[in-house]
Amino acid sequence: MAAVTELSFLLFALINNIHAEERITIRYEGGSYTFNPPKEANFCLISRFVGEKKLLLWNTSALWSENSTVPEDLKRRLSVGSVNNISSYTIQNLTHSDSSQYQEECWTEGKVTSEKNTSITVCKTKDELKVIDVRFGGTVDVSCEGAADNLNIQWLKYDHGYKTWTKVFEDDTTSLMDNVKVVKTTSALRLSNFTFTTFQWYMCLVMNQQQCVSSHPVQVSVPPEIIYHSVEETAVLQCNVTDFSDDQPPVWMKRNFPKSSDTGQGQLNKTVSNVEEEVGRNYSLVISSLTLNHSGRYYCKTFVTLQMHVLVVCPKFGPPAVELFSEGDDVTLRCRNWEEGMVPLWFMKSNKTEGRIFNTYNIRSDLRRVKTFSLNGSLVISNVSLEDTGEYWCAVLDPDQQCVSTTKTLVKYREPFGIHFTLYTVRNSLLSGLLVILCVVVVTVIQRSRRGEQRSAETES
């Protein structure tokens, strides 16, 4: 009896797991869906589920016979194709009534040799892709733009391995992902401790009962890390993805920056060619004795994930400039050797980040008061505080993305009781003393003039 109970429990768990991992294909009204049975199959049965019932739609070996089971409406929209002697079956002009779970059951020599279940959801409209940046290990709320006050929504995540969508939530309260939980008030997903193996493609379906009204795709990704180094230094690029095994470490690929002759104008966000070279296979990439030619894009690739680093190698900088500030000031840092057509990149080594160098683009969520002006290459920090102290580099890139010069500026806090304050106090004291002396001299001169006038008047009288 106990064995039967345990078996029933395992079977129940298996059924729930299969249901939880239901794989969904999204299509849109007026579109199409193609069934591709295996070549070796003698025939296949294509069925759909309506509630608990399974209805046979067609038998591929007797599709157009008098005994065909294809519904009349579907028969008018069904087409058969063939590529390399492999037949395919396409349903054209999809409508929301085609949304259902389908089964493709194929037979070879009297035995079932292939079975594929597909859940097709047909939506009326598709919104534009929304891209959201999140820092590695960070937390982000992904909102459903089309939900408004409608909480009848469904969140899906894209599985690159199966090329299909699966549900994020089985119901309103149970999450199928350890690092995802729903924010009911905003119909949003909260992704915490984001990594490169976290699902990065999501879709929110706005539902009217069982009908999909609209879909809203979202891409959540970590922006590329921009790394600064000077020539002759050593760069260590870390691969933060974790979906690799010991026998298959990640592959490092490099793409050089595009040439201005190829793109028309050098910009970091220009699409580059697909020409790339393999530069290593390991969990980290170490490049010693850096030269300017090491600048470029480096990709850490595994089977399903990809992480990008942008390495900028610059000439060594000269003596740094110094900027003093008091809390609440606005500080403008100038980028020397910048001219029109060049790209200024600003980097920061904060006194509070253990000497790590950050590109200001990567830390923009932390430094909301930092703005870069590409028209003159300057960096403006408003309402300066102690956390802004540190070293700042401006790397000037030519139209071919080659770093031609670097400007270093030390941003220091003006101590209220330091030497700068002392000089300020002494200066103010001297000015005040001189002002008092001047006033005394003026009063003395005026008094003497009056006395002289009185003596002259007495003499005349």
Short mmCIF file of C-alpha atoms in Angstrom, two decimals, residues 201-364:
data_model
loop_
_atom_site.label_atom_id
_atom_site.label_comp_id
_atom_site.label_asym_id
_atom_site.label_seq_id
_atom_site.Cartn_x
_atom_site.Cartn_y
_atom_site.Cartn_z
CA TRP A 201 13.72 37.20 -22.87
CA TYR A 202 10.26 37.66 -21.37
CA MET A 203 6.81 38.28 -22.77
CA CYS A 204 3.69 39.58 -21.08
CA LEU A 205 0.39 38.43 -22.58
CA VAL A 206 -2.69 40.54 -21.84
CA MET A 207 -5.59 38.09 -21.77
CA ASN A 208 -9.35 38.42 -22.15
CA GLN A 209 -10.35 35.17 -20.51
CA GLN A 210 -8.60 32.59 -22.74
CA GLN A 211 -8.01 34.96 -25.66
CA CYS A 212 -4.69 36.79 -26.07
CA VAL A 213 -5.37 40.47 -26.72
CA SER A 214 -1.77 41.69 -27.02
CA SER A 215 1.79 40.61 -26.35
CA HIS A 216 4.62 42.74 -24.94
CA PRO A 217 8.15 41.33 -25.37
CA VAL A 218 10.94 42.44 -23.03
CA GLN A 219 14.68 41.82 -23.18
CA VAL A 220 16.55 42.07 -19.88
CA SER A 221 20.31 42.13 -20.27
CA VAL A 222 23.54 43.21 -18.64
CA PRO A 223 25.14 46.02 -20.70
CA PRO A 224 28.71 45.39 -21.86
CA GLU A 225 31.40 46.26 -19.34
CA ILE A 226 33.81 48.88 -20.69
CA ILE A 227 37.30 48.32 -19.29
CA TYR A 228 40.15 50.84 -19.29
CA HIS A 229 43.87 50.03 -19.35
CA SER A 230 47.11 51.74 -20.30
CA VAL A 231 49.71 50.22 -22.59
CA GLU A 232 52.15 47.71 -21.03
CA GLU A 233 49.63 46.79 -18.30
CA THR A 234 47.90 43.40 -17.88
CA ALA A 235 44.15 42.99 -18.42
CA VAL A 236 42.13 40.17 -16.83
CA LEU A 237 38.63 39.66 -18.28
CA GLN A 238 36.33 37.51 -16.15
CA CYS A 239 33.62 35.24 -17.56
CA ASN A 240 30.66 35.55 -15.18
CA VAL A 241 28.46 32.97 -16.94
CA THR A 242 28.02 29.68 -15.09
CA ASP A 243 26.42 27.31 -17.61
CA PHE A 244 29.67 25.64 -18.65
CA SER A 245 31.20 22.33 -17.60
CA ASP A 246 34.77 21.41 -16.71
CA ASP A 247 35.31 19.67 -20.03
CA GLN A 248 33.82 22.53 -22.05
CA PRO A 249 35.06 25.88 -20.73
CA PRO A 250 33.75 29.11 -22.26
CA VAL A 251 35.16 30.31 -25.57
CA TRP A 252 36.63 33.81 -25.85
CA MET A 253 36.17 35.58 -29.17
CA LYS A 254 37.44 39.01 -30.22
CA ARG A 255 35.96 41.49 -32.66
CA ASN A 256 38.04 44.51 -33.56
CA PHE A 257 36.47 47.94 -33.54
CA PRO A 258 34.96 48.85 -36.94
CA LYS A 259 36.99 51.14 -39.20
CA SER A 260 35.58 54.55 -40.07
CA SER A 261 35.87 53.62 -43.73
CA ASP A 262 33.46 50.71 -43.10
CA THR A 263 30.88 52.45 -40.92
CA GLY A 264 31.12 56.06 -42.13
CA GLN A 265 31.69 57.30 -38.58
CA GLY A 266 33.27 55.57 -35.61
CA GLN A 267 30.88 55.01 -32.74
CA LEU A 268 30.85 52.35 -30.07
CA ASN A 269 27.25 51.42 -30.77
CA LYS A 270 27.76 50.82 -34.48
CA THR A 271 27.02 47.32 -35.76
CA VAL A 272 30.27 45.51 -36.48
CA SER A 273 30.99 42.83 -39.02
CA ASN A 274 30.81 39.15 -38.12
CA VAL A 275 34.56 38.65 -38.60
CA GLU A 276 35.94 37.49 -35.27
CA GLU A 277 38.82 35.40 -33.95
CA GLU A 278 39.11 32.96 -31.09
CA VAL A 279 41.53 34.19 -28.44
CA GLY A 280 41.16 31.63 -25.65
CA ARG A 281 39.21 28.90 -23.87
CA ASN A 282 39.14 29.45 -20.15
CA TYR A 283 37.11 30.95 -17.30
CA SER A 284 39.12 34.17 -17.57
CA LEU A 285 41.14 35.82 -20.31
CA VAL A 286 44.55 37.25 -19.35
CA ILE A 287 46.24 39.69 -21.75
CA SER A 288 49.70 40.87 -20.69
CA SER A 289 51.89 43.65 -22.11
CA LEU A 290 48.94 45.47 -23.60
CA THR A 291 49.29 47.45 -26.81
CA LEU A 292 46.87 49.80 -28.54
CA ASN A 293 45.94 46.98 -30.93
CA HIS A 294 44.46 44.95 -28.06
CA SER A 295 41.50 47.35 -27.97
CA GLY A 296 38.28 45.71 -29.13
CA ARG A 297 35.21 43.71 -28.14
CA TYR A 298 35.74 40.43 -26.31
CA TYR A 299 32.96 37.85 -26.02
CA CYS A 300 32.73 35.08 -23.46
CA LYS A 301 30.48 32.48 -25.12
CA THR A 302 28.83 29.27 -23.95
CA PHE A 303 26.07 27.16 -25.49
CA VAL A 304 23.21 29.49 -24.54
CA THR A 305 24.73 32.64 -23.06
CA LEU A 306 27.07 35.41 -24.10
CA GLN A 307 28.84 38.16 -22.16
CA MET A 308 30.62 41.09 -23.77
CA HIS A 309 33.56 43.21 -22.60
CA VAL A 310 34.80 46.34 -24.38
CA LEU A 311 38.53 46.77 -23.78
CA VAL A 312 39.95 50.26 -24.32
CA VAL A 313 43.77 50.49 -24.24
CA CYS A 314 45.21 54.01 -24.12
CA PRO A 315 48.66 55.65 -24.09
CA LYS A 316 50.02 56.47 -20.66
CA PHE A 317 48.75 59.77 -19.28
CA GLY A 318 50.79 62.77 -18.20
CA PRO A 319 50.68 64.65 -14.88
CA PRO A 320 47.09 64.86 -13.56
CA ALA A 321 45.06 68.02 -13.10
CA VAL A 322 43.48 68.71 -9.69
CA GLU A 323 39.91 69.88 -9.04
CA LEU A 324 38.95 71.02 -5.53
CA PHE A 325 35.35 71.20 -4.42
CA SER A 326 33.09 71.76 -1.46
CA GLU A 327 29.95 69.73 -0.89
CA GLY A 328 27.07 70.88 -3.09
CA ASP A 329 29.31 72.36 -5.80
CA ASP A 330 29.03 71.60 -9.50
CA VAL A 331 32.29 70.35 -11.01
CA THR A 332 33.14 70.35 -14.73
CA LEU A 333 36.01 68.13 -15.87
CA ARG A 334 37.61 68.94 -19.22
CA CYS A 335 38.79 66.39 -21.76
CA ARG A 336 42.05 67.52 -23.34
CA ASN A 337 42.95 66.70 -26.95
CA TRP A 338 39.29 66.14 -27.80
CA GLU A 339 38.07 67.43 -31.16
CA GLU A 340 34.96 67.08 -33.26
CA GLY A 341 34.47 63.58 -34.66
CA MET A 342 36.17 61.90 -31.70
CA VAL A 343 34.48 59.91 -28.91
CA PRO A 344 35.14 60.83 -25.26
CA LEU A 345 34.91 57.96 -22.74
CA TRP A 346 35.04 58.82 -19.05
CA PHE A 347 36.28 56.41 -16.41
CA MET A 348 36.36 56.73 -12.63
CA LYS A 349 38.33 55.14 -9.80
CA SER A 350 36.45 56.03 -6.66
CA ASN A 351 38.09 56.27 -3.26
CA LYS A 352 35.28 54.00 -2.01
CA THR A 353 35.52 51.13 -4.54
CA GLU A 354 38.87 49.58 -3.58
CA GLY A 355 40.67 51.00 -6.59
CA ARG A 356 38.42 49.43 -9.24
CA ILE A 357 38.00 51.45 -12.43
CA PHE A 358 34.45 51.96 -13.73
CA ASN A 359 33.19 53.46 -16.92
CA THR A 360 30.67 56.16 -16.01
CA TYR A 361 28.16 54.49 -18.36
CA ASN A 362 28.26 51.27 -16.31
CA ILE A 363 27.71 53.09 -13.01
CA ARG A 364 25.14 55.59 -14.22
#
